[in-house]
Amino acid sequence: MAGNGVFAEIYDGEVEVYKYYADGHWHKSSSAKSVSIINPTTRKTQFKVQACTQEEVNKVMEAAKVAQKAWARTPLWKRAELLHKAAAILKEHKAPIAECLVKEIAKPAKDAVTEVVRSGDLVSYTAEEGVRILGEGKLLVSDSFPGNERSKYCLSSKIPLGVVLAIPPFNYPVNLAVSKIAPALIAGNALVLKPPTQGAVAALHMIHCFHLAGFPKGLINCVTGKGSEIGDFLTMHPGVNCISFTGGDTGIAISKKAGMIPLQMELGGKDACIVLEDADLDLVAANIVKGGFSYSGQRCTAVKVVLIMDSVADEVVEKVKSKMGKLTVGPPEDDCDITPVVTESSANFIEGLVMDAKEKGATFCQEYRREGNLIWPLLLDHVRPDMRIAWEEPFGPVLPIIRIQSVEEGIHHCNASNFGLQGCVFTRDINKAIMISDAMETGTVQINSAPARGPDHFPFQGLKDSGIGSQGITNSINMMVKVKSTVINLPAPSYTMG
Ligand code: G3H
């Protein structure tokens, strides 16, 4: 897989390190150092990427700035055409990119292919949406504001911000990268991508698809390296005009250090699933298992706490346990449902939450089992608010159930969290569902389904520590532009006609 076929030029076979992408070319870093990517399944080094230097970042920023000026003048339809081309190339090469996802982040094989295809679709949709919404401006006349004559005409349109820095997370290194790249490009911005270490090679392959599509040199760049060397340097770089970040609480630190630039941040969640007595309990069980355990719970939109009315809890727990018994556990290559979590430290963190719950008396619905980074799916019943897992995000296949006596108790727990990404409510009473949705302090509430970001054109946003701004294709395009006004001042009244 390493650098085969059209991807040969992205790989330095001599030292077995992937190159970084800048100014339209693939480069080796002058540091002569690399960063290892550990396969979560084998726990051995799978790939290596360049450890870029601050000087290389400076060069990338300069090139991006120059390229952006020309790109902003490139007709919108031409920008869209190139994006459509990149989307097609991406989909054409779904197999090798998916293979990287399997090796780097242990994404189950089928889900890995889905991620790449979804990404291609996202890029195409963004091209179309951009043509529609950026092709429109606004005309205002002055006499609608008190004291004014009809002597001024204001034309407002949307212009790019400049250079967008995109920092996606390990769990969707391709999809959450293109969800930043495509809106940035269609809006006329240049792009610097800093991929996560786990997922960097999939991201480099994806960037190569944009390269093959023929975007201008310097417009798209991808730098890899150690956060300690280039992390803050990138996010605080004066050449950056916008940051779009998805990840953990590093985002809070970035938001404090970044300058006076627009930020788009998605920083995780403790997505609650509130289950009422009148819910369809089979639907509930299916969604708890899908929502809690797909990609081993490593999704910011995973169900992370079930708040269930006590009277139906036993029945739901039985149904969930039976469905969990059917989940396959093992390597991503075998397309197992539960695969190793991304790093050993993640597995240790999850284990810490489980042990805390054990000490404090949670009921284990299955035996706790771990081999390396692989953790078997675990349902913890009778979790209480004094347990860490009631509040913290495991980002793993471990799901707490809190039994509640009233809906208000469920809403209270949901709202007491620092997070506010998504939540869901299960009931057959649509009026109640809407009232609960209104009361839940989360960016989205799903009625009768598990939380999810997609379809990718839906608005996606978190409240409180879950983020800044709103994503989804349309909102991301609008976030990556600013409004420019041109005011036409007509001559004084003595010149008026008629
Ligand atoms: O991990 C965060 C992602 O935004 C979740 O996306 O709902 O499509 O899995 P997803």
PDB file of C-alpha atoms in Angstrom, residues 148-387:
ATOM      1  CA  ASN A 148     -32.395  58.785   5.235  1.00  0.00           C
ATOM      2  CA  GLU A 149     -33.313  59.663   1.688  1.00  0.00           C
ATOM      3  CA  ARG A 150     -33.040  57.089  -1.074  1.00  0.00           C
ATOM      4  CA  SER A 151     -29.552  58.244  -1.854  1.00  0.00           C
ATOM      5  CA  LYS A 152     -27.394  55.221  -1.022  1.00  0.00           C
ATOM      6  CA  TYR A 153     -27.370  51.757  -2.467  1.00  0.00           C
ATOM      7  CA  CYS A 154     -25.435  49.115  -0.582  1.00  0.00           C
ATOM      8  CA  LEU A 155     -24.218  46.043  -2.456  1.00  0.00           C
ATOM      9  CA  SER A 156     -23.018  43.298  -0.166  1.00  0.00           C
ATOM     10  CA  SER A 157     -21.327  40.070  -1.202  1.00  0.00           C
ATOM     11  CA  LYS A 158     -19.216  37.368   0.414  1.00  0.00           C
ATOM     12  CA  ILE A 159     -15.438  37.372   0.163  1.00  0.00           C
ATOM     13  CA  PRO A 160     -12.896  34.828   1.417  1.00  0.00           C
ATOM     14  CA  LEU A 161     -11.094  35.121   4.753  1.00  0.00           C
ATOM     15  CA  GLY A 162      -7.612  34.222   3.472  1.00  0.00           C
ATOM     16  CA  VAL A 163      -5.771  31.158   4.797  1.00  0.00           C
ATOM     17  CA  VAL A 164      -7.809  28.559   6.684  1.00  0.00           C
ATOM     18  CA  LEU A 165      -6.045  26.207   9.096  1.00  0.00           C
ATOM     19  CA  ALA A 166      -7.860  22.868   9.296  1.00  0.00           C
ATOM     20  CA  ILE A 167      -7.191  20.474  12.168  1.00  0.00           C
ATOM     21  CA  PRO A 168      -9.324  17.324  12.040  1.00  0.00           C
ATOM     22  CA  PRO A 169      -9.399  14.516  14.642  1.00  0.00           C
ATOM     23  CA  PHE A 170      -8.171  10.927  14.433  1.00  0.00           C
ATOM     24  CA  ASN A 171     -11.636   9.368  14.194  1.00  0.00           C
ATOM     25  CA  TYR A 172     -12.506  10.889  10.788  1.00  0.00           C
ATOM     26  CA  PRO A 173      -9.130  11.992   9.403  1.00  0.00           C
ATOM     27  CA  VAL A 174     -10.512  12.083   5.863  1.00  0.00           C
ATOM     28  CA  ASN A 175     -14.135  13.093   6.289  1.00  0.00           C
ATOM     29  CA  LEU A 176     -13.610  15.746   8.950  1.00  0.00           C
ATOM     30  CA  ALA A 177     -10.685  17.074   6.922  1.00  0.00           C
ATOM     31  CA  VAL A 178     -12.703  17.501   3.724  1.00  0.00           C
ATOM     32  CA  SER A 179     -15.583  19.005   5.718  1.00  0.00           C
ATOM     33  CA  LYS A 180     -13.138  21.888   6.348  1.00  0.00           C
ATOM     34  CA  ILE A 181     -11.151  21.813   3.102  1.00  0.00           C
ATOM     35  CA  ALA A 182     -14.039  21.896   0.628  1.00  0.00           C
ATOM     36  CA  PRO A 183     -15.922  24.863   2.178  1.00  0.00           C
ATOM     37  CA  ALA A 184     -12.647  26.766   2.537  1.00  0.00           C
ATOM     38  CA  LEU A 185     -11.734  26.246  -1.116  1.00  0.00           C
ATOM     39  CA  ILE A 186     -15.109  26.922  -2.673  1.00  0.00           C
ATOM     40  CA  ALA A 187     -15.243  30.166  -0.688  1.00  0.00           C
ATOM     41  CA  GLY A 188     -11.934  31.278  -2.228  1.00  0.00           C
ATOM     42  CA  ASN A 189      -9.595  30.546   0.686  1.00  0.00           C
ATOM     43  CA  ALA A 190      -6.242  28.761   0.755  1.00  0.00           C
ATOM     44  CA  LEU A 191      -5.868  25.802   3.050  1.00  0.00           C
ATOM     45  CA  VAL A 192      -3.280  24.424   5.446  1.00  0.00           C
ATOM     46  CA  LEU A 193      -4.113  21.001   6.864  1.00  0.00           C
ATOM     47  CA  LYS A 194      -2.514  19.638   9.998  1.00  0.00           C
ATOM     48  CA  PRO A 195      -3.780  16.051  10.153  1.00  0.00           C
ATOM     49  CA  PRO A 196      -3.900  14.056  13.393  1.00  0.00           C
ATOM     50  CA  THR A 197      -0.892  11.759  13.830  1.00  0.00           C
ATOM     51  CA  GLN A 198      -3.128   8.656  13.752  1.00  0.00           C
ATOM     52  CA  GLY A 199      -4.801   9.149  10.381  1.00  0.00           C
ATOM     53  CA  ALA A 200      -2.084  11.328   8.850  1.00  0.00           C
ATOM     54  CA  VAL A 201      -1.299   8.876   6.065  1.00  0.00           C
ATOM     55  CA  ALA A 202      -4.959   8.538   5.050  1.00  0.00           C
ATOM     56  CA  ALA A 203      -5.097  12.347   5.027  1.00  0.00           C
ATOM     57  CA  LEU A 204      -1.970  12.588   2.847  1.00  0.00           C
ATOM     58  CA  HIS A 205      -3.541  10.178   0.346  1.00  0.00           C
ATOM     59  CA  MET A 206      -6.711  12.288   0.360  1.00  0.00           C
ATOM     60  CA  ILE A 207      -4.677  15.466  -0.221  1.00  0.00           C
ATOM     61  CA  HIS A 208      -2.967  13.747  -3.130  1.00  0.00           C
ATOM     62  CA  CYS A 209      -6.400  13.354  -4.761  1.00  0.00           C
ATOM     63  CA  PHE A 210      -6.782  17.154  -4.585  1.00  0.00           C
ATOM     64  CA  HIS A 211      -3.266  17.463  -6.036  1.00  0.00           C
ATOM     65  CA  LEU A 212      -4.210  15.170  -8.932  1.00  0.00           C
ATOM     66  CA  ALA A 213      -7.318  17.264  -9.583  1.00  0.00           C
ATOM     67  CA  GLY A 214      -4.990  20.134 -10.509  1.00  0.00           C
ATOM     68  CA  PHE A 215      -5.547  22.858  -7.912  1.00  0.00           C
ATOM     69  CA  PRO A 216      -3.067  25.749  -8.168  1.00  0.00           C
ATOM     70  CA  LYS A 217       0.286  25.383  -6.419  1.00  0.00           C
ATOM     71  CA  GLY A 218       0.393  26.581  -2.833  1.00  0.00           C
ATOM     72  CA  LEU A 219      -3.374  26.681  -2.436  1.00  0.00           C
ATOM     73  CA  ILE A 220      -3.608  23.391  -0.536  1.00  0.00           C
ATOM     74  CA  ASN A 221      -0.917  22.299   1.894  1.00  0.00           C
ATOM     75  CA  CYS A 222      -0.538  19.515   4.410  1.00  0.00           C
ATOM     76  CA  VAL A 223       2.067  19.646   7.148  1.00  0.00           C
ATOM     77  CA  THR A 224       2.723  16.751   9.489  1.00  0.00           C
ATOM     78  CA  GLY A 225       4.717  16.692  12.666  1.00  0.00           C
ATOM     79  CA  LYS A 226       4.802  16.834  16.403  1.00  0.00           C
ATOM     80  CA  GLY A 227       2.239  18.995  18.159  1.00  0.00           C
ATOM     81  CA  SER A 228       4.956  20.120  20.558  1.00  0.00           C
ATOM     82  CA  GLU A 229       7.016  21.505  17.647  1.00  0.00           C
ATOM     83  CA  ILE A 230       4.429  22.924  15.256  1.00  0.00           C
ATOM     84  CA  GLY A 231       1.057  22.778  17.087  1.00  0.00           C
ATOM     85  CA  ASP A 232       0.977  26.169  18.823  1.00  0.00           C
ATOM     86  CA  PHE A 233       3.178  27.605  16.099  1.00  0.00           C
ATOM     87  CA  LEU A 234       0.469  26.846  13.547  1.00  0.00           C
ATOM     88  CA  THR A 235      -2.529  27.937  15.603  1.00  0.00           C
ATOM     89  CA  MET A 236      -0.859  31.198  16.638  1.00  0.00           C
ATOM     90  CA  HIS A 237       0.675  31.901  13.233  1.00  0.00           C
ATOM     91  CA  PRO A 238      -0.054  35.432  11.995  1.00  0.00           C
ATOM     92  CA  GLY A 239      -0.647  34.040   8.491  1.00  0.00           C
ATOM     93  CA  VAL A 240      -3.723  32.096   9.635  1.00  0.00           C
ATOM     94  CA  ASN A 241      -7.050  33.854   9.076  1.00  0.00           C
ATOM     95  CA  CYS A 242      -9.431  31.165  10.370  1.00  0.00           C
ATOM     96  CA  ILE A 243      -9.153  27.928  12.347  1.00  0.00           C
ATOM     97  CA  SER A 244     -11.486  24.993  11.949  1.00  0.00           C
ATOM     98  CA  PHE A 245     -10.724  22.405  14.615  1.00  0.00           C
ATOM     99  CA  THR A 246     -12.351  19.150  15.652  1.00  0.00           C
ATOM    100  CA  GLY A 247     -11.003  17.230  18.606  1.00  0.00           C
ATOM    101  CA  GLY A 248     -10.731  17.232  22.358  1.00  0.00           C
ATOM    102  CA  ASP A 249     -10.206  19.961  24.911  1.00  0.00           C
ATOM    103  CA  THR A 250      -7.029  21.097  23.099  1.00  0.00           C
ATOM    104  CA  GLY A 251      -9.571  23.203  21.245  1.00  0.00           C
ATOM    105  CA  ILE A 252     -10.265  25.227  24.385  1.00  0.00           C
ATOM    106  CA  ALA A 253      -6.547  26.033  24.664  1.00  0.00           C
ATOM    107  CA  ILE A 254      -6.412  26.925  20.951  1.00  0.00           C
ATOM    108  CA  SER A 255      -9.375  29.278  21.304  1.00  0.00           C
ATOM    109  CA  LYS A 256      -7.581  31.111  24.105  1.00  0.00           C
ATOM    110  CA  LYS A 257      -4.353  31.484  22.157  1.00  0.00           C
ATOM    111  CA  ALA A 258      -5.687  32.184  18.671  1.00  0.00           C
ATOM    112  CA  GLY A 259      -5.784  35.799  17.615  1.00  0.00           C
ATOM    113  CA  MET A 260      -8.731  37.851  16.401  1.00  0.00           C
ATOM    114  CA  ILE A 261      -9.820  35.327  13.785  1.00  0.00           C
ATOM    115  CA  PRO A 262     -13.005  33.321  13.236  1.00  0.00           C
ATOM    116  CA  LEU A 263     -12.998  29.931  14.947  1.00  0.00           C
ATOM    117  CA  GLN A 264     -15.021  26.836  14.230  1.00  0.00           C
ATOM    118  CA  MET A 265     -14.637  24.217  16.930  1.00  0.00           C
ATOM    119  CA  GLU A 266     -16.146  20.894  17.768  1.00  0.00           C
ATOM    120  CA  LEU A 267     -14.784  19.524  21.018  1.00  0.00           C
ATOM    121  CA  GLY A 268     -16.641  16.396  21.969  1.00  0.00           C
ATOM    122  CA  GLY A 269     -19.757  15.639  23.923  1.00  0.00           C
ATOM    123  CA  LYS A 270     -21.469  13.567  26.567  1.00  0.00           C
ATOM    124  CA  ASP A 271     -24.448  12.846  24.361  1.00  0.00           C
ATOM    125  CA  ALA A 272     -27.391  11.790  26.486  1.00  0.00           C
ATOM    126  CA  CYS A 273     -30.117   9.391  25.445  1.00  0.00           C
ATOM    127  CA  ILE A 274     -33.317  10.063  27.387  1.00  0.00           C
ATOM    128  CA  VAL A 275     -35.799   7.184  27.299  1.00  0.00           C
ATOM    129  CA  LEU A 276     -39.433   7.715  28.304  1.00  0.00           C
ATOM    130  CA  GLU A 277     -41.877   5.013  29.413  1.00  0.00           C
ATOM    131  CA  ASP A 278     -43.934   5.154  26.225  1.00  0.00           C
ATOM    132  CA  ALA A 279     -40.951   4.662  23.882  1.00  0.00           C
ATOM    133  CA  ASP A 280     -40.674   1.856  21.336  1.00  0.00           C
ATOM    134  CA  LEU A 281     -38.234  -0.208  23.385  1.00  0.00           C
ATOM    135  CA  ASP A 282     -36.921  -2.271  20.465  1.00  0.00           C
ATOM    136  CA  LEU A 283     -36.100   0.943  18.631  1.00  0.00           C
ATOM    137  CA  VAL A 284     -34.427   2.246  21.794  1.00  0.00           C
ATOM    138  CA  ALA A 285     -32.273  -0.861  22.193  1.00  0.00           C
ATOM    139  CA  ALA A 286     -31.217  -0.847  18.538  1.00  0.00           C
ATOM    140  CA  ASN A 287     -30.222   2.818  18.743  1.00  0.00           C
ATOM    141  CA  ILE A 288     -28.383   2.452  22.034  1.00  0.00           C
ATOM    142  CA  VAL A 289     -26.242  -0.309  20.556  1.00  0.00           C
ATOM    143  CA  LYS A 290     -25.674   1.482  17.241  1.00  0.00           C
ATOM    144  CA  GLY A 291     -25.214   4.876  18.887  1.00  0.00           C
ATOM    145  CA  GLY A 292     -23.046   3.656  21.747  1.00  0.00           C
ATOM    146  CA  PHE A 293     -20.822   1.113  20.048  1.00  0.00           C
ATOM    147  CA  SER A 294     -20.315   1.951  16.390  1.00  0.00           C
ATOM    148  CA  TYR A 295     -16.604   2.520  15.756  1.00  0.00           C
ATOM    149  CA  SER A 296     -16.177   1.306  19.333  1.00  0.00           C
ATOM    150  CA  GLY A 297     -17.760   4.473  20.743  1.00  0.00           C
ATOM    151  CA  GLN A 298     -15.032   6.695  19.291  1.00  0.00           C
ATOM    152  CA  ARG A 299     -17.418   9.319  17.904  1.00  0.00           C
ATOM    153  CA  CYS A 300     -18.185  12.662  19.444  1.00  0.00           C
ATOM    154  CA  THR A 301     -21.826  11.910  18.641  1.00  0.00           C
ATOM    155  CA  ALA A 302     -21.808   8.471  20.264  1.00  0.00           C
ATOM    156  CA  VAL A 303     -24.476   7.863  22.895  1.00  0.00           C
ATOM    157  CA  LYS A 304     -22.395   8.404  26.033  1.00  0.00           C
ATOM    158  CA  VAL A 305     -24.989   8.150  28.783  1.00  0.00           C
ATOM    159  CA  VAL A 306     -28.431   6.545  28.818  1.00  0.00           C
ATOM    160  CA  LEU A 307     -30.937   8.259  31.126  1.00  0.00           C
ATOM    161  CA  ILE A 308     -33.825   5.852  31.322  1.00  0.00           C
ATOM    162  CA  MET A 309     -37.097   5.790  33.229  1.00  0.00           C
ATOM    163  CA  ASP A 310     -36.694   3.153  35.914  1.00  0.00           C
ATOM    164  CA  SER A 311     -39.959   1.405  35.026  1.00  0.00           C
ATOM    165  CA  VAL A 312     -38.688   0.366  31.568  1.00  0.00           C
ATOM    166  CA  ALA A 313     -34.992   0.071  32.401  1.00  0.00           C
ATOM    167  CA  ASP A 314     -34.892  -3.691  33.089  1.00  0.00           C
ATOM    168  CA  GLU A 315     -36.557  -4.515  29.792  1.00  0.00           C
ATOM    169  CA  VAL A 316     -34.283  -2.200  27.793  1.00  0.00           C
ATOM    170  CA  VAL A 317     -31.139  -3.450  29.525  1.00  0.00           C
ATOM    171  CA  GLU A 318     -32.077  -7.042  28.607  1.00  0.00           C
ATOM    172  CA  LYS A 319     -32.702  -6.076  24.976  1.00  0.00           C
ATOM    173  CA  VAL A 320     -29.437  -4.117  24.784  1.00  0.00           C
ATOM    174  CA  LYS A 321     -27.465  -6.965  26.356  1.00  0.00           C
ATOM    175  CA  SER A 322     -28.850  -9.416  23.854  1.00  0.00           C
ATOM    176  CA  LYS A 323     -27.923  -7.164  20.915  1.00  0.00           C
ATOM    177  CA  MET A 324     -24.477  -6.501  22.388  1.00  0.00           C
ATOM    178  CA  GLY A 325     -23.909 -10.260  22.514  1.00  0.00           C
ATOM    179  CA  LYS A 326     -24.052 -10.246  18.726  1.00  0.00           C
ATOM    180  CA  LEU A 327     -21.351  -7.583  18.285  1.00  0.00           C
ATOM    181  CA  THR A 328     -18.188  -9.030  16.799  1.00  0.00           C
ATOM    182  CA  VAL A 329     -14.933  -8.111  18.512  1.00  0.00           C
ATOM    183  CA  GLY A 330     -11.555  -8.208  16.814  1.00  0.00           C
ATOM    184  CA  PRO A 331      -9.360  -6.696  14.116  1.00  0.00           C
ATOM    185  CA  PRO A 332     -10.661  -4.000  11.743  1.00  0.00           C
ATOM    186  CA  GLU A 333      -9.445  -6.021   8.749  1.00  0.00           C
ATOM    187  CA  ASP A 334     -12.147  -8.605   9.596  1.00  0.00           C
ATOM    188  CA  ASP A 335     -14.683  -5.798   9.686  1.00  0.00           C
ATOM    189  CA  CYS A 336     -15.459  -6.497  13.340  1.00  0.00           C
ATOM    190  CA  ASP A 337     -17.930  -4.190  15.085  1.00  0.00           C
ATOM    191  CA  ILE A 338     -15.623  -3.550  18.024  1.00  0.00           C
ATOM    192  CA  THR A 339     -11.992  -2.930  17.155  1.00  0.00           C
ATOM    193  CA  PRO A 340      -8.985  -1.760  19.211  1.00  0.00           C
ATOM    194  CA  VAL A 341      -9.231   1.825  20.444  1.00  0.00           C
ATOM    195  CA  VAL A 342      -6.807   4.253  18.895  1.00  0.00           C
ATOM    196  CA  THR A 343      -3.976   4.317  21.441  1.00  0.00           C
ATOM    197  CA  GLU A 344      -2.836   2.541  24.555  1.00  0.00           C
ATOM    198  CA  SER A 345      -3.352   5.712  26.580  1.00  0.00           C
ATOM    199  CA  SER A 346      -6.980   5.878  25.384  1.00  0.00           C
ATOM    200  CA  ALA A 347      -7.466   2.273  26.494  1.00  0.00           C
ATOM    201  CA  ASN A 348      -5.906   3.096  29.873  1.00  0.00           C
ATOM    202  CA  PHE A 349      -8.178   6.116  30.277  1.00  0.00           C
ATOM    203  CA  ILE A 350     -11.277   4.019  29.490  1.00  0.00           C
ATOM    204  CA  GLU A 351     -10.109   1.383  31.946  1.00  0.00           C
ATOM    205  CA  GLY A 352      -9.723   4.073  34.599  1.00  0.00           C
ATOM    206  CA  LEU A 353     -13.374   5.068  34.164  1.00  0.00           C
ATOM    207  CA  VAL A 354     -14.481   1.441  34.338  1.00  0.00           C
ATOM    208  CA  MET A 355     -12.492   0.770  37.535  1.00  0.00           C
ATOM    209  CA  ASP A 356     -13.852   3.913  39.162  1.00  0.00           C
ATOM    210  CA  ALA A 357     -17.409   2.749  38.366  1.00  0.00           C
ATOM    211  CA  LYS A 358     -16.583  -0.706  39.731  1.00  0.00           C
ATOM    212  CA  GLU A 359     -15.270   0.665  43.020  1.00  0.00           C
ATOM    213  CA  LYS A 360     -18.353   2.820  43.398  1.00  0.00           C
ATOM    214  CA  GLY A 361     -20.774  -0.064  42.796  1.00  0.00           C
ATOM    215  CA  ALA A 362     -21.986   0.059  39.180  1.00  0.00           C
ATOM    216  CA  THR A 363     -23.546  -3.159  37.868  1.00  0.00           C
ATOM    217  CA  PHE A 364     -21.447  -4.790  35.147  1.00  0.00           C
ATOM    218  CA  CYS A 365     -23.742  -6.299  32.493  1.00  0.00           C
ATOM    219  CA  GLN A 366     -20.744  -8.111  30.981  1.00  0.00           C
ATOM    220  CA  GLU A 367     -17.373  -9.063  32.320  1.00  0.00           C
ATOM    221  CA  TYR A 368     -14.737  -6.344  31.743  1.00  0.00           C
ATOM    222  CA  ARG A 369     -12.241  -7.649  29.227  1.00  0.00           C
ATOM    223  CA  ARG A 370      -9.254  -6.005  27.568  1.00  0.00           C
ATOM    224  CA  GLU A 371      -6.407  -7.270  25.390  1.00  0.00           C
ATOM    225  CA  GLY A 372      -3.945  -4.550  24.378  1.00  0.00           C
ATOM    226  CA  ASN A 373      -6.016  -1.725  22.932  1.00  0.00           C
ATOM    227  CA  LEU A 374      -9.020  -3.981  22.386  1.00  0.00           C
ATOM    228  CA  ILE A 375     -11.785  -3.496  24.938  1.00  0.00           C
ATOM    229  CA  TRP A 376     -14.876  -5.702  24.786  1.00  0.00           C
ATOM    230  CA  PRO A 377     -18.201  -3.795  24.747  1.00  0.00           C
ATOM    231  CA  LEU A 378     -19.431  -3.092  28.228  1.00  0.00           C
ATOM    232  CA  LEU A 379     -22.736  -1.839  29.604  1.00  0.00           C
ATOM    233  CA  LEU A 380     -22.655  -0.382  33.102  1.00  0.00           C
ATOM    234  CA  ASP A 381     -26.038  -0.294  34.805  1.00  0.00           C
ATOM    235  CA  HIS A 382     -27.090   1.575  37.974  1.00  0.00           C
ATOM    236  CA  VAL A 383     -24.467   4.256  37.378  1.00  0.00           C
ATOM    237  CA  ARG A 384     -24.770   7.144  39.812  1.00  0.00           C
ATOM    238  CA  PRO A 385     -23.749  10.793  39.480  1.00  0.00           C
ATOM    239  CA  ASP A 386     -20.767  10.325  41.817  1.00  0.00           C
ATOM    240  CA  MET A 387     -19.078   8.061  39.258  1.00  0.00           C
TER     241      MET A 387
END
